[in-house]
């Protein structure tokens, strides 16, 4: 470790002295021969156990997310340690699909697959539209159940619970594993130390057929929680405040790891962790991971004990005990995973929990978070209240809500008070077992006595389906996770999000109110939060090792920035490793840059919604309408082989795959952007469209071609047709941003772009006689090349099925 540190510092010094350019050979690590402890310490069992826990488990420091992904990546080169930015082929521990299981099954059968490769890997649940008793929905539900039984897949029918809750309570999502679901709230599994992340339907079909899919490891953000929450402040308040106070896309498309002191983590129970992880989706993240720690250990032991008791008493009607058992927990903590010291994070944020009070999200946006006291002062009347969803409808949440009414009963002669007639209060447990637990404690009945209207365990109003949706002009407050305009009913209604306690208190009073038992935060009303770990440098105390790590980290950052600016060109060329190119795959892609200068160009801007559900649209027609909602002149300006460059968050909006295939129809081989919407990125590779993020190129194009005095202002959003929600929980598109004085929506620049796939490098020639520069970009590894070369994920899966059949 220390020899490695010495060489890193020497590298930093050479960079400062301008010597790195002339290095004759790339930097090489030297083996560490320094003995860190005495031999007697290694022989002593108690000392050895402590020392063993302090050792870095891999030569390359990894985050907890990277370590888990490492376990579920297949086909890695020998001694390869995965890092953020790597493309990997994943064999997930579990894959869950819900009401969309039948559309996935249709894709699966279209691929030519006849049987699910690993039935134990798949879980199917019915949860979204469980109140819908129409023949068409019941037929779909029957088809899903029959398909599951035929393929010997674990299946949970309508009314059993929400899929994500089932994944948790039945032990499918398990600490230190990686699980995916064809639903955006699979982030919830991170509450128990399982990397949970969403996939689209094509990915799910691929996993059914081959057991595998692909993933690019996102940037990883560390969120440090400090101190402990005041009395009455909940995990829901934590995530509402995070999403509302860090509301500038700080963690967009990141994987989050929550950290904190032992005291802090001990104060956050698993149910609160699940709520926080669940809503990292709304915060913009692709996963939200809590540590595998003593709090989780206690929760797992309790679940295992209950599973054993039910099994021994013949009360269990499933195999929960095979997943929740003490032997499995012993093995988990025997090989407990933690982030390594020195692991690299894209950014660090902190939130001081002791400064929080109850928060309310909205109206109609998770990016608006207001202290409850401020809203109480406004006397905002409500029409509907909801205690539903996988976020906050577990037994503990139902108990917290029931306590509001039970406490009120003490001043009402022991009788549970009724909610006002002007308010409708809807409750639905996250699962049937959670409802049964609430019934046993008397909490469910207390809520019914107060006038709550029960709904079956499922998504229901949270997803805008079934009974109790918001009508025009109404105001609702919900313990669910998403309050986009129109999400829970009318677009002319207002929706707020809050904790179960606040929802219950609001239902009781008819206005947005709190239960009254929470404590004021420490130090006044300001919430302490920000970038970094929140420790002032002048008060920071560090060990020698920590100080050394900090210096090395600073040195690494300077080196990386210098290399990014091209200041270490020769050394970069010398140390550069070449990407293996598969036979037949082009090692270079080049063309003239066509610039569409706008951020947040959504999928409706790329491919008009009116064509999305027309199955007979020809390739020529797709090419004709490509980008037409953004710029009607696009089709006439762009030529075959051009390189399309656009701004940031390109491809946000719905999950339609035609946004990628329309660009291919226009015979554009590659799209370059400052950044991409995550679902568009997946759909691009799944449909054999190559993309690369080069923020510097967007900046240079804007410097040269945009009016220097123009400012980026928000335009009106391109509307998303109502029937266009291919995923039941797709968020609405972001507003499209562009220069106020923009003269040309689509511009032929005369610049040349070349992507050298082998060298993971792009080269830009800024017009004839203009500057020429290059920049390193992310690697396009062979596993992704193979998908693109085959013509997309579906054709890749078909090739795997054919290959597998020929080997039998």
PDB file of C-alpha atoms in Angstrom, residues 624-754:
ATOM      1  CA  UNK A 624     -38.842  11.012 -42.729  1.00  0.00           C
ATOM      2  CA  UNK A 625     -40.398  11.817 -39.345  1.00  0.00           C
ATOM      3  CA  UNK A 626     -37.193  11.380 -37.297  1.00  0.00           C
ATOM      4  CA  UNK A 627     -36.664  14.501 -35.120  1.00  0.00           C
ATOM      5  CA  UNK A 628     -39.621  16.205 -36.864  1.00  0.00           C
ATOM      6  CA  UNK A 629     -41.242  17.304 -33.599  1.00  0.00           C
ATOM      7  CA  UNK A 630     -37.947  18.970 -32.723  1.00  0.00           C
ATOM      8  CA  UNK A 631     -37.244  20.456 -36.149  1.00  0.00           C
ATOM      9  CA  UNK A 632     -39.429  19.874 -39.237  1.00  0.00           C
ATOM     10  CA  UNK A 633     -36.389  20.701 -41.417  1.00  0.00           C
ATOM     11  CA  UNK A 634     -34.214  17.977 -39.870  1.00  0.00           C
ATOM     12  CA  UNK A 635     -34.947  15.349 -42.532  1.00  0.00           C
ATOM     13  CA  UNK A 636     -33.958  17.629 -45.407  1.00  0.00           C
ATOM     14  CA  UNK A 637     -30.731  18.800 -43.759  1.00  0.00           C
ATOM     15  CA  UNK A 638     -29.244  15.510 -42.589  1.00  0.00           C
ATOM     16  CA  UNK A 639     -27.463  13.088 -44.940  1.00  0.00           C
ATOM     17  CA  UNK A 640     -26.580   9.427 -44.658  1.00  0.00           C
ATOM     18  CA  UNK A 641     -23.478   8.916 -42.527  1.00  0.00           C
ATOM     19  CA  UNK A 642     -23.727  12.223 -40.640  1.00  0.00           C
ATOM     20  CA  UNK A 643     -22.838  12.297 -36.963  1.00  0.00           C
ATOM     21  CA  UNK A 644     -25.701  13.720 -34.888  1.00  0.00           C
ATOM     22  CA  UNK A 645     -24.541  15.800 -31.889  1.00  0.00           C
ATOM     23  CA  UNK A 646     -26.950  17.223 -29.316  1.00  0.00           C
ATOM     24  CA  UNK A 647     -26.945  18.648 -25.790  1.00  0.00           C
ATOM     25  CA  UNK A 648     -27.562  17.110 -22.397  1.00  0.00           C
ATOM     26  CA  UNK A 649     -30.134  14.505 -21.286  1.00  0.00           C
ATOM     27  CA  UNK A 650     -30.864  13.525 -24.878  1.00  0.00           C
ATOM     28  CA  UNK A 651     -33.688  10.985 -25.123  1.00  0.00           C
ATOM     29  CA  UNK A 652     -35.483  11.684 -21.849  1.00  0.00           C
ATOM     30  CA  UNK A 653     -39.183  10.876 -21.599  1.00  0.00           C
ATOM     31  CA  UNK A 654     -40.972   7.630 -22.439  1.00  0.00           C
ATOM     32  CA  UNK A 655     -39.430   4.227 -23.072  1.00  0.00           C
ATOM     33  CA  UNK A 656     -40.374   3.935 -26.774  1.00  0.00           C
ATOM     34  CA  UNK A 657     -37.703   2.043 -28.676  1.00  0.00           C
ATOM     35  CA  UNK A 658     -38.541   3.839 -31.929  1.00  0.00           C
ATOM     36  CA  UNK A 659     -36.582   6.867 -30.674  1.00  0.00           C
ATOM     37  CA  UNK A 660     -33.459   4.811 -31.385  1.00  0.00           C
ATOM     38  CA  UNK A 661     -34.652   2.938 -34.465  1.00  0.00           C
ATOM     39  CA  UNK A 662     -35.819   6.149 -36.196  1.00  0.00           C
ATOM     40  CA  UNK A 663     -32.275   7.563 -35.964  1.00  0.00           C
ATOM     41  CA  UNK A 664     -30.947   4.342 -37.478  1.00  0.00           C
ATOM     42  CA  UNK A 665     -33.596   4.569 -40.192  1.00  0.00           C
ATOM     43  CA  UNK A 666     -32.139   7.967 -41.078  1.00  0.00           C
ATOM     44  CA  UNK A 667     -28.822   6.097 -41.542  1.00  0.00           C
ATOM     45  CA  UNK A 668     -27.070   8.026 -38.787  1.00  0.00           C
ATOM     46  CA  UNK A 669     -24.439   5.590 -37.443  1.00  0.00           C
ATOM     47  CA  UNK A 670     -23.769   7.258 -34.098  1.00  0.00           C
ATOM     48  CA  UNK A 671     -25.232   9.874 -31.803  1.00  0.00           C
ATOM     49  CA  UNK A 672     -23.037  12.091 -29.623  1.00  0.00           C
ATOM     50  CA  UNK A 673     -24.415  14.069 -26.681  1.00  0.00           C
ATOM     51  CA  UNK A 674     -23.396  15.804 -23.504  1.00  0.00           C
ATOM     52  CA  UNK A 675     -25.376  13.081 -21.723  1.00  0.00           C
ATOM     53  CA  UNK A 676     -28.189  10.661 -22.464  1.00  0.00           C
ATOM     54  CA  UNK A 677     -31.401   9.736 -20.726  1.00  0.00           C
ATOM     55  CA  UNK A 678     -30.830   6.331 -19.161  1.00  0.00           C
ATOM     56  CA  UNK A 679     -33.688   4.501 -20.860  1.00  0.00           C
ATOM     57  CA  UNK A 680     -32.648   5.921 -24.248  1.00  0.00           C
ATOM     58  CA  UNK A 681     -29.105   4.651 -23.633  1.00  0.00           C
ATOM     59  CA  UNK A 682     -30.403   1.136 -23.017  1.00  0.00           C
ATOM     60  CA  UNK A 683     -32.747   1.244 -25.983  1.00  0.00           C
ATOM     61  CA  UNK A 684     -29.937   2.485 -28.243  1.00  0.00           C
ATOM     62  CA  UNK A 685     -27.631  -0.437 -27.555  1.00  0.00           C
ATOM     63  CA  UNK A 686     -30.566  -2.848 -27.532  1.00  0.00           C
ATOM     64  CA  UNK A 687     -31.342  -1.664 -31.079  1.00  0.00           C
ATOM     65  CA  UNK A 688     -27.717  -1.424 -32.331  1.00  0.00           C
ATOM     66  CA  UNK A 689     -27.386   2.369 -32.263  1.00  0.00           C
ATOM     67  CA  UNK A 690     -24.002   3.529 -30.998  1.00  0.00           C
ATOM     68  CA  UNK A 691     -23.711   6.542 -28.723  1.00  0.00           C
ATOM     69  CA  UNK A 692     -20.938   8.372 -26.920  1.00  0.00           C
ATOM     70  CA  UNK A 693     -20.971  11.203 -24.387  1.00  0.00           C
ATOM     71  CA  UNK A 694     -18.560  14.069 -25.131  1.00  0.00           C
ATOM     72  CA  UNK A 695     -19.586  17.140 -23.074  1.00  0.00           C
ATOM     73  CA  UNK A 696     -16.522  19.045 -24.282  1.00  0.00           C
ATOM     74  CA  UNK A 697     -17.716  18.803 -27.898  1.00  0.00           C
ATOM     75  CA  UNK A 698     -21.125  20.245 -26.987  1.00  0.00           C
ATOM     76  CA  UNK A 699     -19.394  23.089 -25.173  1.00  0.00           C
ATOM     77  CA  UNK A 700     -17.126  23.859 -28.144  1.00  0.00           C
ATOM     78  CA  UNK A 701     -20.025  23.799 -30.614  1.00  0.00           C
ATOM     79  CA  UNK A 702     -21.972  26.202 -28.462  1.00  0.00           C
ATOM     80  CA  UNK A 703     -18.981  28.493 -28.083  1.00  0.00           C
ATOM     81  CA  UNK A 704     -18.547  28.684 -31.846  1.00  0.00           C
ATOM     82  CA  UNK A 705     -22.106  28.543 -33.177  1.00  0.00           C
ATOM     83  CA  UNK A 706     -24.341  29.999 -30.459  1.00  0.00           C
ATOM     84  CA  UNK A 707     -24.789  33.749 -30.036  1.00  0.00           C
ATOM     85  CA  UNK A 708     -22.526  34.790 -27.167  1.00  0.00           C
ATOM     86  CA  UNK A 709     -25.294  36.870 -25.611  1.00  0.00           C
ATOM     87  CA  UNK A 710     -27.977  34.216 -25.784  1.00  0.00           C
ATOM     88  CA  UNK A 711     -29.115  32.543 -22.607  1.00  0.00           C
ATOM     89  CA  UNK A 712     -30.699  29.152 -22.216  1.00  0.00           C
ATOM     90  CA  UNK A 713     -34.326  29.517 -21.286  1.00  0.00           C
ATOM     91  CA  UNK A 714     -37.063  26.970 -20.878  1.00  0.00           C
ATOM     92  CA  UNK A 715     -39.379  26.371 -23.789  1.00  0.00           C
ATOM     93  CA  UNK A 716     -42.756  24.756 -23.478  1.00  0.00           C
ATOM     94  CA  UNK A 717     -42.569  20.998 -23.080  1.00  0.00           C
ATOM     95  CA  UNK A 718     -43.299  18.770 -26.040  1.00  0.00           C
ATOM     96  CA  UNK A 719     -46.471  17.048 -24.960  1.00  0.00           C
ATOM     97  CA  UNK A 720     -46.585  13.323 -24.362  1.00  0.00           C
ATOM     98  CA  UNK A 721     -49.849  11.814 -25.715  1.00  0.00           C
ATOM     99  CA  UNK A 722     -51.843  10.086 -22.984  1.00  0.00           C
ATOM    100  CA  UNK A 723     -51.736   6.633 -24.626  1.00  0.00           C
ATOM    101  CA  UNK A 724     -48.017   6.926 -25.103  1.00  0.00           C
ATOM    102  CA  UNK A 725     -46.948   5.606 -21.719  1.00  0.00           C
ATOM    103  CA  UNK A 726     -45.322   2.377 -22.841  1.00  0.00           C
ATOM    104  CA  UNK A 727     -44.255   1.766 -19.261  1.00  0.00           C
ATOM    105  CA  UNK A 728     -46.963   2.191 -16.655  1.00  0.00           C
ATOM    106  CA  UNK A 729     -44.670   4.388 -14.592  1.00  0.00           C
ATOM    107  CA  UNK A 730     -42.753   6.389 -17.201  1.00  0.00           C
ATOM    108  CA  UNK A 731     -42.123   9.941 -15.966  1.00  0.00           C
ATOM    109  CA  UNK A 732     -43.256  12.825 -18.143  1.00  0.00           C
ATOM    110  CA  UNK A 733     -40.694  14.349 -20.502  1.00  0.00           C
ATOM    111  CA  UNK A 734     -38.418  17.103 -19.271  1.00  0.00           C
ATOM    112  CA  UNK A 735     -38.973  20.608 -20.653  1.00  0.00           C
ATOM    113  CA  UNK A 736     -36.829  21.160 -23.717  1.00  0.00           C
ATOM    114  CA  UNK A 737     -34.183  23.849 -23.292  1.00  0.00           C
ATOM    115  CA  UNK A 738     -32.459  25.749 -26.089  1.00  0.00           C
ATOM    116  CA  UNK A 739     -30.803  29.093 -26.791  1.00  0.00           C
ATOM    117  CA  UNK A 740     -33.172  32.036 -26.611  1.00  0.00           C
ATOM    118  CA  UNK A 741     -31.738  33.592 -29.807  1.00  0.00           C
ATOM    119  CA  UNK A 742     -31.259  30.272 -31.588  1.00  0.00           C
ATOM    120  CA  UNK A 743     -31.299  30.762 -35.384  1.00  0.00           C
ATOM    121  CA  UNK A 744     -30.923  27.165 -36.512  1.00  0.00           C
ATOM    122  CA  UNK A 745     -32.379  24.156 -34.728  1.00  0.00           C
ATOM    123  CA  UNK A 746     -30.332  21.815 -36.915  1.00  0.00           C
ATOM    124  CA  UNK A 747     -26.974  23.017 -38.226  1.00  0.00           C
ATOM    125  CA  UNK A 748     -24.491  21.456 -40.630  1.00  0.00           C
ATOM    126  CA  UNK A 749     -21.218  22.489 -39.044  1.00  0.00           C
ATOM    127  CA  UNK A 750     -18.535  21.381 -41.489  1.00  0.00           C
ATOM    128  CA  UNK A 751     -16.721  19.823 -38.503  1.00  0.00           C
ATOM    129  CA  UNK A 752     -15.452  16.255 -38.716  1.00  0.00           C
ATOM    130  CA  UNK A 753     -15.832  13.658 -35.993  1.00  0.00           C
ATOM    131  CA  UNK A 754     -13.988  10.351 -35.667  1.00  0.00           C
TER     132      UNK A 754
END
